[in-house]
GROMACS .gro file of C-alpha atoms in nm:
model
  514
    1MET     CA    1 -13.787  12.697   9.276
    2PRO     CA    2 -13.446  12.725   9.106
    3LYS     CA    3 -13.286  13.070   9.094
    4ARG     CA    4 -13.346  13.250   8.765
    5LYS     CA    5 -13.068  13.412   8.568
    6THR     CA    6 -13.100  13.779   8.507
    7ALA     CA    7 -13.070  13.930   8.164
    8LEU     CA    8 -12.712  14.031   8.242
    9GLU     CA    9 -12.616  13.677   8.344
   10SER     CA   10 -12.778  13.514   8.042
   11ASP     CA   11 -12.615  13.476   7.700
   12SER     CA   12 -12.808  13.761   7.546
   13GLY     CA   13 -12.525  13.881   7.324
   14LEU     CA   14 -12.524  14.228   7.487
   15SER     CA   15 -12.194  14.384   7.588
   16SER     CA   16 -12.130  14.431   7.957
   17PRO     CA   17 -12.275  14.758   8.084
   18PRO     CA   18 -12.082  15.013   8.289
   19GLU     CA   19 -12.066  14.966   8.663
   20SER     CA   20 -12.305  15.254   8.724
   21ILE     CA   21 -12.564  15.082   8.513
   22VAL     CA   22 -12.503  14.753   8.693
   23ASP     CA   23 -12.554  14.926   9.029
   24GLN     CA   24 -12.872  15.081   8.896
   25THR     CA   25 -12.989  14.740   8.777
   26ASP     CA   26 -12.920  14.583   9.118
   27ALA     CA   27 -13.125  14.855   9.281
   28GLN     CA   28 -13.409  14.783   9.045
   29LEU     CA   29 -13.397  14.411   9.119
   30ASN     CA   30 -13.404  14.486   9.491
   31GLY     CA   31 -13.734  14.670   9.451
   32GLN     CA   32 -13.591  15.025   9.425
   33ALA     CA   33 -13.728  15.091   9.077
   34GLU     CA   34 -13.648  15.416   8.903
   35PRO     CA   35 -13.930  15.640   8.774
   36SER     CA   36 -13.877  15.518   8.417
   37VAL     CA   37 -13.940  15.158   8.527
   38LYS     CA   38 -14.254  15.264   8.712
   39ARG     CA   39 -14.382  15.435   8.401
   40ARG     CA   40 -14.335  15.122   8.196
   41LYS     CA   41 -14.513  14.915   8.459
   42VAL     CA   42 -14.804  15.159   8.458
   43LYS     CA   43 -14.813  15.143   8.081
   44LYS     CA   44 -14.794  14.764   8.093
   45GLU     CA   45 -15.085  14.749   8.334
   46ALA     CA   46 -15.287  14.988   8.118
   47VAL     CA   47 -15.220  14.779   7.808
   48GLU     CA   48 -15.315  14.464   7.994
   49ALA     CA   49 -15.636  14.628   8.114
   50GLU     CA   50 -15.716  14.742   7.763
   51THR     CA   51 -15.638  14.397   7.621
   52ALA     CA   52 -15.860  14.238   7.881
   53LEU     CA   53 -16.150  14.459   7.768
   54VAL     CA   54 -16.100  14.393   7.398
   55GLN     CA   55 -15.977  14.032   7.372
   56PRO     CA   56 -16.129  13.725   7.541
   57LYS     CA   57 -15.907  13.506   7.753
   58LYS     CA   58 -15.756  13.203   7.577
   59ALA     CA   59 -15.737  12.869   7.742
   60SER     CA   60 -15.388  12.734   7.810
   61ASN     CA   61 -15.259  12.388   7.907
   62LYS     CA   62 -14.963  12.535   8.097
   63PRO     CA   63 -14.990  12.565   8.474
   64ARG     CA   64 -15.093  12.916   8.589
   65GLY     CA   65 -14.790  12.953   8.813
   66ALA     CA   66 -14.547  12.870   8.532
   67ARG     CA   67 -14.707  13.127   8.302
   68LYS     CA   68 -14.685  13.394   8.574
   69VAL     CA   69 -14.314  13.325   8.636
   70LYS     CA   70 -14.238  13.343   8.266
   71ILE     CA   71 -14.424  13.674   8.222
   72GLU     CA   72 -14.246  13.828   8.519
   73ALA     CA   73 -13.909  13.713   8.386
   74GLU     CA   74 -13.983  13.859   8.044
   75GLU     CA   75 -14.091  14.190   8.199
   76GLU     CA   76 -13.776  14.217   8.408
   77GLU     CA   77 -13.557  14.123   8.114
   78ALA     CA   78 -13.720  14.391   7.895
   79GLU     CA   79 -13.686  14.652   8.168
   80LEU     CA   80 -13.318  14.577   8.226
   81GLU     CA   81 -13.247  14.579   7.854
   82ASP     CA   82 -13.402  14.926   7.821
   83ASP     CA   83 -13.194  15.052   8.113
   84VAL     CA   84 -12.874  14.924   7.955
   85GLN     CA   85 -12.957  15.107   7.633
   86GLN     CA   86 -13.033  15.426   7.823
   87GLY     CA   87 -12.698  15.405   8.003
   88ALA     CA   88 -12.512  15.347   7.679
   89LYS     CA   89 -12.672  15.658   7.530
   90ASP     CA   90 -12.577  15.863   7.839
   91LEU     CA   91 -12.926  16.000   7.889
   92SER     CA   92 -13.007  16.251   8.159
   93SER     CA   93 -13.075  16.104   8.499
   94LYS     CA   94 -13.348  16.365   8.576
   95PRO     CA   95 -13.689  16.204   8.607
   96LYS     CA   96 -13.933  16.306   8.333
   97ARG     CA   97 -14.284  16.429   8.400
   98LYS     CA   98 -14.532  16.149   8.432
   99ARG     CA   99 -14.792  16.137   8.161
  100LYS     CA  100 -15.134  16.007   8.222
  101ILE     CA  101 -15.188  15.699   8.009
  102LYS     CA  102 -15.529  15.702   7.851
  103THR     CA  103 -15.698  15.376   7.775
  104LYS     CA  104 -15.878  15.326   7.450
  105THR     CA  105 -16.207  15.348   7.635
  106GLU     CA  106 -16.119  15.694   7.774
  107GLU     CA  107 -16.010  15.821   7.432
  108VAL     CA  108 -16.334  15.704   7.274
  109LYS     CA  109 -16.532  15.873   7.552
  110GLU     CA  110 -16.349  16.205   7.498
  111GLU     CA  111 -16.410  16.189   7.124
  112GLU     CA  112 -16.780  16.131   7.185
  113GLU     CA  113 -16.798  16.427   7.426
  114GLU     CA  114 -16.618  16.652   7.176
  115ALA     CA  115 -16.857  16.543   6.903
  116ASP     CA  116 -17.153  16.622   7.129
  117GLU     CA  117 -17.014  16.972   7.193
  118ASN     CA  118 -16.967  17.032   6.821
  119ASP     CA  119 -17.320  16.914   6.753
  120GLU     CA  120 -17.446  17.153   7.019
  121ILE     CA  121 -17.257  17.445   6.861
  122VAL     CA  122 -17.394  17.359   6.517
  123GLU     CA  123 -17.740  17.332   6.665
  124LYS     CA  124 -17.709  17.677   6.826
  125LYS     CA  125 -17.584  17.829   6.503
  126GLY     CA  126 -17.865  17.663   6.319
  127LYS     CA  127 -18.119  17.842   6.537
  128LYS     CA  128 -18.017  18.182   6.392
  129LYS     CA  129 -18.298  18.293   6.169
  130ARG     CA  130 -18.201  18.429   5.831
  131LYS     CA  131 -18.398  18.702   5.665
  132THR     CA  132 -18.603  18.592   5.370
  133LYS     CA  133 -18.584  18.758   5.032
  134ALA     CA  134 -18.922  18.919   5.094
  135GLU     CA  135 -18.804  19.061   5.428
  136LYS     CA  136 -18.490  19.205   5.270
  137GLU     CA  137 -18.691  19.364   4.990
  138ALA     CA  138 -18.934  19.509   5.244
  139GLU     CA  139 -18.647  19.667   5.438
  140ALA     CA  140 -18.503  19.815   5.119
  141MET     CA  141 -18.833  19.977   5.023
  142PRO     CA  142 -18.836  20.355   5.083
  143LEU     CA  143 -19.015  20.455   5.401
  144ALA     CA  144 -19.135  20.768   5.227
  145ALA     CA  145 -19.116  20.910   4.877
  146ARG     CA  146 -18.891  21.209   4.819
  147THR     CA  147 -19.072  21.535   4.762
  148ALA     CA  148 -18.972  21.657   4.419
  149GLY     CA  149 -18.935  22.027   4.350
  150HIS     CA  150 -18.961  22.137   4.713
  151LYS     CA  151 -18.780  22.460   4.799
  152LEU     CA  152 -18.643  22.305   5.119
  153TYR     CA  153 -18.376  22.035   5.110
  154ILE     CA  154 -18.438  21.841   5.430
  155GLY     CA  155 -18.257  21.522   5.522
  156ALA     CA  156 -18.072  21.347   5.804
  157HIS     CA  157 -17.730  21.226   5.908
  158VAL     CA  158 -17.746  20.873   5.769
  159SER     CA  159 -17.520  20.572   5.803
  160ALA     CA  160 -17.234  20.509   5.562
  161ALA     CA  161 -17.162  20.161   5.694
  162GLY     CA  162 -17.011  19.943   5.424
  163GLY     CA  163 -16.897  20.242   5.219
  164VAL     CA  164 -16.985  20.605   5.152
  165HIS     CA  165 -17.200  20.505   4.854
  166ASN     CA  166 -17.446  20.341   5.093
  167ALA     CA  167 -17.525  20.679   5.248
  168VAL     CA  168 -17.700  20.779   4.925
  169VAL     CA  169 -17.922  20.471   4.936
  170ASN     CA  170 -17.997  20.527   5.305
  171SER     CA  171 -18.098  20.884   5.229
  172VAL     CA  172 -18.338  20.771   4.957
  173HIS     CA  173 -18.479  20.519   5.205
  174ILE     CA  174 -18.608  20.796   5.436
  175GLY     CA  175 -18.729  21.025   5.157
  176ALA     CA  176 -18.457  21.287   5.211
  177ASN     CA  177 -18.344  21.553   4.965
  178ALA     CA  178 -18.016  21.618   5.149
  179PHE     CA  179 -17.797  21.417   5.383
  180ALA     CA  180 -17.493  21.415   5.608
  181LEU     CA  181 -17.251  21.129   5.671
  182PHE     CA  182 -16.916  21.036   5.819
  183LEU     CA  183 -16.652  20.979   5.552
  184LYS     CA  184 -16.469  20.737   5.782
  185SER     CA  185 -16.489  20.619   6.142
  186GLN     CA  186 -16.530  20.926   6.363
  187ARG     CA  187 -16.404  20.747   6.674
  188LYS     CA  188 -16.055  20.636   6.571
  189TRP     CA  189 -15.752  20.796   6.410
  190ALA     CA  190 -15.633  20.521   6.178
  191ASN     CA  191 -15.864  20.455   5.882
  192PRO     CA  192 -15.819  20.280   5.548
  193PRO     CA  193 -15.812  20.499   5.236
  194LEU     CA  194 -16.123  20.561   5.030
  195GLN     CA  195 -16.174  20.272   4.790
  196ASP     CA  196 -16.205  20.349   4.419
  197ASP     CA  197 -16.515  20.134   4.374
  198HIS     CA  198 -16.684  20.312   4.666
  199ARG     CA  199 -16.596  20.649   4.515
  200LEU     CA  200 -16.736  20.554   4.175
  201SER     CA  201 -17.050  20.406   4.331
  202PHE     CA  202 -17.105  20.726   4.530
  203HIS     CA  203 -17.092  20.936   4.212
  204ASN     CA  204 -17.321  20.695   4.029
  205ASN     CA  205 -17.573  20.680   4.315
  206CYS     CA  206 -17.586  21.060   4.344
  207LYS     CA  207 -17.645  21.086   3.970
  208THR     CA  208 -17.906  20.810   3.967
  209HIS     CA  209 -18.102  20.958   4.258
  210THR     CA  210 -18.044  21.322   4.155
  211TYR     CA  211 -17.853  21.444   4.460
  212ASN     CA  212 -17.641  21.753   4.411
  213GLN     CA  213 -17.337  21.660   4.620
  214MET     CA  214 -17.191  22.006   4.570
  215ARG     CA  215 -17.477  22.173   4.760
  216HIS     CA  216 -17.683  21.922   4.957
  217VAL     CA  217 -17.435  21.671   5.100
  218VAL     CA  218 -17.260  21.778   5.422
  219PRO     CA  219 -17.011  21.531   5.575
  220HIS     CA  220 -16.940  21.571   5.944
  221GLY     CA  221 -16.585  21.578   6.079
  222SER     CA  222 -16.446  21.341   6.338
  223TYR     CA  223 -16.529  21.406   6.704
  224LEU     CA  224 -16.163  21.339   6.787
  225VAL     CA  225 -16.027  21.630   6.585
  226ASN     CA  226 -15.938  21.946   6.777
  227LEU     CA  227 -15.765  22.188   6.543
  228ALA     CA  228 -15.738  22.445   6.824
  229HIS     CA  229 -15.509  22.227   7.037
  230THR     CA  230 -15.166  22.389   7.050
  231ASP     CA  231 -14.972  22.074   7.142
  232GLN     CA  232 -14.765  21.984   6.836
  233ALA     CA  233 -14.831  21.610   6.845
  234ARG     CA  234 -15.205  21.665   6.887
  235THR     CA  235 -15.199  21.928   6.615
  236ASP     CA  236 -15.031  21.694   6.367
  237GLN     CA  237 -15.278  21.417   6.443
  238ALA     CA  238 -15.583  21.640   6.408
  239TYR     CA  239 -15.455  21.819   6.099
  240THR     CA  240 -15.376  21.493   5.918
  241SER     CA  241 -15.728  21.364   5.978
  242TYR     CA  242 -15.888  21.694   5.874
  243LEU     CA  243 -15.683  21.724   5.555
  244ASP     CA  244 -15.759  21.363   5.466
  245ASP     CA  245 -16.132  21.435   5.492
  246LEU     CA  246 -16.104  21.742   5.269
  247LYS     CA  247 -15.928  21.533   5.005
  248ARG     CA  248 -16.197  21.266   5.032
  249CYS     CA  249 -16.460  21.534   4.979
  250GLU     CA  250 -16.287  21.653   4.664
  251SER     CA  251 -16.266  21.301   4.523
  252LEU     CA  252 -16.639  21.255   4.592
  253GLY     CA  253 -16.739  21.589   4.441
  254ILE     CA  254 -16.856  21.722   4.780
  255ASN     CA  255 -16.821  22.095   4.840
  256LEU     CA  256 -16.928  22.138   5.206
  257TYR     CA  257 -16.759  21.988   5.513
  258ASN     CA  258 -16.872  22.050   5.872
  259ILE     CA  259 -16.644  22.056   6.180
  260HIS     CA  260 -16.661  22.144   6.548
  261PRO     CA  261 -16.428  22.440   6.608
  262GLY     CA  262 -16.252  22.269   6.899
  263ASN     CA  263 -16.147  22.336   7.255
  264THR     CA  264 -15.893  22.573   7.405
  265VAL     CA  265 -15.780  22.304   7.655
  266SER     CA  266 -15.740  22.573   7.923
  267ASN     CA  267 -15.516  22.781   7.698
  268ASP     CA  268 -15.565  23.143   7.605
  269ARG     CA  269 -15.882  23.170   7.393
  270GLN     CA  270 -15.738  23.402   7.131
  271LYS     CA  271 -15.427  23.186   7.102
  272ALA     CA  272 -15.645  22.879   7.040
  273ILE     CA  273 -15.851  23.063   6.778
  274THR     CA  274 -15.535  23.178   6.600
  275HIS     CA  275 -15.399  22.823   6.603
  276LEU     CA  276 -15.727  22.688   6.464
  277ALA     CA  277 -15.734  22.943   6.183
  278SER     CA  278 -15.373  22.864   6.088
  279ASN     CA  279 -15.466  22.496   6.049
  280LEU     CA  280 -15.766  22.585   5.835
  281ASN     CA  281 -15.551  22.805   5.612
  282ALA     CA  282 -15.284  22.538   5.572
  283ALA     CA  283 -15.538  22.271   5.475
  284HIS     CA  284 -15.713  22.507   5.234
  285ARG     CA  285 -15.382  22.572   5.060
  286GLU     CA  286 -15.332  22.196   5.016
  287THR     CA  287 -15.678  22.153   4.864
  288SER     CA  288 -15.872  22.345   4.604
  289SER     CA  289 -16.246  22.373   4.659
  290VAL     CA  290 -16.406  22.236   4.976
  291ILE     CA  291 -16.572  22.489   5.208
  292THR     CA  292 -16.514  22.426   5.579
  293LEU     CA  293 -16.825  22.491   5.786
  294LEU     CA  294 -16.785  22.591   6.151
  295GLU     CA  295 -17.064  22.455   6.369
  296ASN     CA  296 -17.189  22.662   6.662
  297MET     CA  297 -17.166  22.478   6.994
  298ALA     CA  298 -17.385  22.447   7.304
  299ALA     CA  299 -17.130  22.436   7.585
  300GLY     CA  300 -16.947  22.739   7.714
  301GLY     CA  301 -16.615  22.754   7.893
  302ASN     CA  302 -16.324  22.625   7.688
  303VAL     CA  303 -16.542  22.517   7.394
  304LEU     CA  304 -16.494  22.733   7.086
  305GLY     CA  305 -16.796  22.830   6.878
  306SER     CA  306 -17.041  22.859   7.167
  307THR     CA  307 -17.092  23.226   7.078
  308PHE     CA  308 -17.138  23.403   6.748
  309GLU     CA  309 -16.840  23.616   6.848
  310ASP     CA  310 -16.617  23.307   6.838
  311LEU     CA  311 -16.732  23.227   6.485
  312ARG     CA  312 -16.670  23.586   6.382
  313ASP     CA  313 -16.317  23.585   6.523
  314ILE     CA  314 -16.224  23.257   6.353
  315ILE     CA  315 -16.358  23.365   6.014
  316ALA     CA  316 -16.170  23.693   6.041
  317LEU     CA  317 -15.840  23.500   6.044
  318VAL     CA  318 -15.924  23.269   5.752
  319GLU     CA  319 -15.735  23.388   5.445
  320ASN     CA  320 -15.969  23.261   5.172
  321LYS     CA  321 -16.317  23.373   5.274
  322GLU     CA  322 -16.473  23.167   4.995
  323ARG     CA  323 -16.352  22.852   5.172
  324ILE     CA  324 -16.522  22.918   5.508
  325GLY     CA  325 -16.884  22.906   5.624
  326VAL     CA  326 -17.114  22.828   5.918
  327CYS     CA  327 -17.356  22.549   6.002
  328ILE     CA  328 -17.611  22.655   6.265
  329ASP     CA  329 -17.729  22.381   6.499
  330THR     CA  330 -18.068  22.479   6.645
  331CYS     CA  331 -18.023  22.276   6.964
  332HIS     CA  332 -17.676  22.421   7.023
  333ALA     CA  333 -17.796  22.775   6.958
  334PHE     CA  334 -18.090  22.741   7.198
  335ALA     CA  335 -17.881  22.575   7.473
  336GLY     CA  336 -17.613  22.840   7.416
  337GLY     CA  337 -17.854  23.127   7.485
  338TYR     CA  338 -17.989  23.216   7.139
  339ASP     CA  339 -18.369  23.191   7.142
  340LEU     CA  340 -18.564  23.072   6.838
  341ARG     CA  341 -18.905  22.994   6.989
  342THR     CA  342 -19.114  23.294   6.891
  343PRO     CA  343 -19.111  23.503   6.573
  344GLU     CA  344 -18.967  23.793   6.774
  345THR     CA  345 -18.684  23.600   6.942
  346PHE     CA  346 -18.608  23.415   6.618
  347HIS     CA  347 -18.580  23.743   6.429
  348LYS     CA  348 -18.354  23.887   6.699
  349THR     CA  349 -18.121  23.585   6.691
  350MET     CA  350 -18.090  23.594   6.312
  351GLN     CA  351 -18.029  23.968   6.326
  352THR     CA  352 -17.750  23.913   6.580
  353PHE     CA  353 -17.595  23.643   6.364
  354ASP     CA  354 -17.602  23.866   6.058
  355ALA     CA  355 -17.445  24.156   6.247
  356LEU     CA  356 -17.164  23.951   6.404
  357VAL     CA  357 -17.094  23.679   6.148
  358GLY     CA  358 -17.285  23.759   5.830
  359LEU     CA  359 -17.570  23.567   5.668
  360GLN     CA  360 -17.354  23.516   5.360
  361TYR     CA  361 -17.159  23.258   5.561
  362LEU     CA  362 -17.467  23.051   5.653
  363ARG     CA  363 -17.437  22.738   5.437
  364ALA     CA  364 -17.617  22.461   5.631
  365VAL     CA  365 -17.841  22.392   5.933
  366HIS     CA  366 -17.869  22.104   6.180
  367LEU     CA  367 -18.235  22.070   6.280
  368ASN     CA  368 -18.263  21.945   6.639
  369ASP     CA  369 -18.496  22.014   6.926
  370SER     CA  370 -18.346  22.035   7.276
  371LYS     CA  371 -18.408  21.811   7.577
  372ALA     CA  372 -18.238  22.073   7.793
  373PRO     CA  373 -18.390  22.414   7.870
  374PHE     CA  374 -18.287  22.750   7.732
  375ALA     CA  375 -17.927  22.865   7.797
  376SER     CA  376 -17.850  22.538   7.981
  377HIS     CA  377 -17.530  22.485   7.778
  378ARG     CA  378 -17.615  22.117   7.746
  379ASP     CA  379 -17.602  21.942   7.409
  380LEU     CA  380 -17.900  21.705   7.425
  381HIS     CA  381 -18.086  21.656   7.098
  382ALA     CA  382 -18.459  21.585   7.098
  383ASN     CA  383 -18.705  21.500   6.825
  384ILE     CA  384 -18.871  21.791   6.649
  385GLY     CA  385 -19.144  21.949   6.862
  386THR     CA  386 -19.084  21.727   7.167
  387GLY     CA  387 -18.819  21.938   7.340
  388PHE     CA  388 -18.793  22.280   7.500
  389LEU     CA  389 -18.759  22.451   7.162
  390GLY     CA  390 -19.100  22.332   7.047
  391LEU     CA  391 -19.262  22.309   6.707
  392ARG     CA  392 -19.301  22.685   6.664
  393ALA     CA  393 -18.924  22.735   6.640
  394PHE     CA  394 -18.906  22.503   6.338
  395HIS     CA  395 -19.207  22.671   6.181
  396ASN     CA  396 -19.006  22.993   6.199
  397ILE     CA  397 -18.711  22.833   6.020
  398VAL     CA  398 -18.887  22.652   5.735
  399ASN     CA  399 -19.094  22.961   5.654
  400ASP     CA  400 -18.790  23.191   5.636
  401PRO     CA  401 -18.672  23.238   5.273
  402ARG     CA  402 -18.311  23.266   5.392
  403PHE     CA  403 -18.309  22.889   5.457
  404GLU     CA  404 -18.435  22.789   5.115
  405GLY     CA  405 -18.186  22.587   4.912
  406LEU     CA  406 -17.967  22.510   5.215
  407PRO     CA  407 -17.914  22.152   5.335
  408LEU     CA  408 -18.128  22.115   5.651
  409ILE     CA  409 -18.001  21.808   5.833
  410LEU     CA  410 -18.181  21.620   6.110
  411GLU     CA  411 -17.965  21.479   6.389
  412THR     CA  412 -18.259  21.375   6.602
  413PRO     CA  413 -18.279  21.046   6.797
  414ILE     CA  414 -18.438  20.744   6.628
  415GLU     CA  415 -18.457  20.522   6.937
  416VAL     CA  416 -18.808  20.390   6.994
  417ARG     CA  417 -18.980  20.502   7.316
  418ASP     CA  418 -19.305  20.393   7.478
  419GLU     CA  419 -19.587  20.624   7.585
  420ASN     CA  420 -19.403  20.697   7.911
  421GLY     CA  421 -19.086  20.801   7.733
  422ASN     CA  422 -18.893  20.485   7.819
  423LEU     CA  423 -18.662  20.326   7.563
  424VAL     CA  424 -18.801  20.011   7.402
  425LYS     CA  425 -18.566  19.714   7.368
  426ASP     CA  426 -18.583  19.402   7.152
  427GLU     CA  427 -18.563  19.040   7.271
  428LYS     CA  428 -18.182  19.065   7.282
  429GLY     CA  429 -18.188  19.373   7.505
  430LYS     CA  430 -18.076  19.607   7.228
  431GLU     CA  431 -18.244  19.944   7.194
  432LYS     CA  432 -18.484  19.950   6.903
  433GLU     CA  433 -18.434  20.205   6.627
  434ASP     CA  434 -18.685  20.333   6.378
  435LYS     CA  435 -18.556  20.523   6.075
  436GLY     CA  436 -18.919  20.596   6.001
  437ILE     CA  437 -18.889  20.870   6.264
  438TRP     CA  438 -18.668  21.066   6.024
  439ALA     CA  439 -18.901  20.998   5.733
  440ARG     CA  440 -19.198  21.131   5.931
  441GLU     CA  441 -19.007  21.436   6.058
  442ILE     CA  442 -18.901  21.527   5.704
  443LYS     CA  443 -19.261  21.517   5.582
  444MET     CA  444 -19.381  21.707   5.887
  445LEU     CA  445 -19.125  21.986   5.837
  446GLU     CA  446 -19.208  22.012   5.468
  447GLY     CA  447 -19.574  22.034   5.566
  448LEU     CA  448 -19.511  22.324   5.804
  449VAL     CA  449 -19.439  22.554   5.510
  450GLY     CA  450 -19.732  22.791   5.484
  451MET     CA  451 -19.920  22.631   5.774
  452ASP     CA  452 -20.118  22.873   5.989
  453VAL     CA  453 -19.978  22.864   6.344
  454GLU     CA  454 -20.314  22.982   6.476
  455GLY     CA  455 -20.502  22.706   6.296
  456GLU     CA  456 -20.624  22.388   6.461
  457GLU     CA  457 -20.399  22.166   6.247
  458PHE     CA  458 -20.083  22.328   6.380
  459ARG     CA  459 -20.208  22.355   6.737
  460ALA     CA  460 -20.313  21.989   6.750
  461LEU     CA  461 -19.976  21.878   6.615
  462GLU     CA  462 -19.793  22.106   6.859
  463ARG     CA  463 -19.986  21.965   7.158
  464LYS     CA  464 -19.933  21.606   7.047
  465LEU     CA  465 -19.555  21.642   7.013
  466ALA     CA  466 -19.526  21.837   7.339
  467ARG     CA  467 -19.707  21.558   7.527
  468GLN     CA  468 -19.485  21.301   7.363
  469GLY     CA  469 -19.169  21.469   7.493
  470GLU     CA  470 -19.304  21.564   7.835
  471PRO     CA  471 -19.158  21.266   8.032
  472GLU     CA  472 -18.810  21.334   7.897
  473ARG     CA  473 -18.831  21.707   7.965
  474GLU     CA  474 -18.945  21.642   8.323
  475ARG     CA  475 -18.664  21.394   8.376
  476LEU     CA  476 -18.407  21.650   8.258
  477MET     CA  477 -18.553  21.923   8.478
  478GLU     CA  478 -18.532  21.693   8.782
  479GLN     CA  479 -18.165  21.630   8.702
  480ILE     CA  480 -18.099  22.002   8.674
  481GLU     CA  481 -18.276  22.074   9.004
  482ARG     CA  482 -18.079  21.804   9.184
  483LYS     CA  483 -17.757  21.942   9.043
  484LYS     CA  484 -17.848  22.292   9.161
  485GLU     CA  485 -17.923  22.165   9.511
  486LYS     CA  486 -17.586  21.990   9.529
  487GLU     CA  487 -17.406  22.302   9.412
  488GLU     CA  488 -17.590  22.517   9.666
  489LYS     CA  489 -17.502  22.274   9.946
  490LYS     CA  490 -17.138  22.286   9.845
  491LYS     CA  491 -17.144  22.663   9.841
  492GLY     CA  492 -17.315  22.669  10.181
  493ALA     CA  493 -17.062  22.429  10.327
  494GLY     CA  494 -16.781  22.639  10.186
  495LYS     CA  495 -16.922  22.958  10.333
  496GLY     CA  496 -16.963  22.792  10.673
  497LYS     CA  497 -16.602  22.680  10.675
  498LYS     CA  498 -16.487  23.022  10.562
  499GLY     CA  499 -16.695  23.192  10.833
  500LYS     CA  500 -16.553  22.969  11.105
  501LYS     CA  501 -16.204  23.035  10.981
  502VAL     CA  502 -16.257  23.413  10.989
  503GLU     CA  503 -16.408  23.394  11.338
  504SER     CA  504 -16.114  23.190  11.460
  505GLU     CA  505 -15.866  23.432  11.310
  506SER     CA  506 -16.054  23.722  11.464
  507GLU     CA  507 -16.047  23.560  11.805
  508GLY     CA  508 -15.679  23.490  11.767
  509SER     CA  509 -15.602  23.849  11.681
  510GLU     CA  510 -15.796  23.973  11.980
  511LEU     CA  511 -15.604  23.738  12.209
  512GLY     CA  512 -15.284  23.855  12.054
  513ASP     CA  513 -15.373  24.215  12.117
  514GLU     CA  514 -15.433  24.141  12.479
   0.00000   0.00000   0.00000
């Protein structure tokens, strides 16, 4: 076979390349192909494979060997021509990353797989069942009718999700004549401002459903706020949130606002109380009408408000006495050591409150039974009549004229439990809730007014509720007993170590004396 001319030797019209390019070309012809040449060969093979799949072979009269030689010559000529152009452009000699060449068949396969995945996603989304119009209307129907003209204004802390105006609707839904709500998220500091349309809707809803927001709506402050904290940065953060809530109350026509007094954070108690009162005074000066209600607390230690004396001392430092009040939480009072269970103990507790704080400051009540026993200092709310307080305590409250006209707010659990006291979950594993619990508790409390505690109706109801809460009470008592045992073991171990240490020191002193 005669020797073929290379592209450089032929009359191609190209200018002579630099010597470095010629050397590179010689290396390529000798089988030492550069990565770029290999990539083109791979691409060429892929294209040929793809062409072979798509196009049928055409018959040719030329000998097979001649065609092969011509194709190889054309490939080499094209490769050398590309190299000359690369050298002329002074491209980098670093090899580029190899890319996987996808054939048309592979691309089609990937597209089909992606389409299948999208179809699967659409199919999954399509399985989500939407509520029908009838179901939505059924959910919106009140669970109980509101009792008109009742001397007690009983309600619950309802959701304000979607806007404060929705709290009014949610209150109507459970047949409540009063309600509490959060004016913004209680678990974060940064919140958007109150929207004008939400504010107007709140006023309209209160008017439509005849709620007196000046007397029977009691927003609850954020759990994050601690106005007793003396750190300046924490103070600024808490004060800003508190003041913002007071201003929201004023724009909504609300006159009562409930807060937890705070925590001393291991500081001097009187110093923390003074700091708290100074924040209350400053915020009251920046607003005009809202009454801040101090809630009594269950825990002792550094927690402010766990005694009536704390409430007394805070109120004493508030400049404008018309802007301060108290909200008694029945669970907190009971867990804090103030008994309400019998007429005698209830009377004594109210007498103590009047002597230390003053009944004129009582502006609202949180109605909660207690899962924890008396003076346990544990804040664990239970449904009315199912806890350690019992139904008789609430009979004492609703039949006391001093509570008439006040907002009485339920903060009881609405999680559904089975007959053994275990939480019931839905098919998704989420705990079931039943707002009907609040509706039934409201009607039950209203029905306790004037009911004879010695009569069979009251006794049967009392027994029923006590049995219902028995599993939870027993579970809590077991926890308390285990905790006591652990504490006693720790004390015993500490005494043993201390005794050994004393004995050792005694022996040492005797040896020293000798």
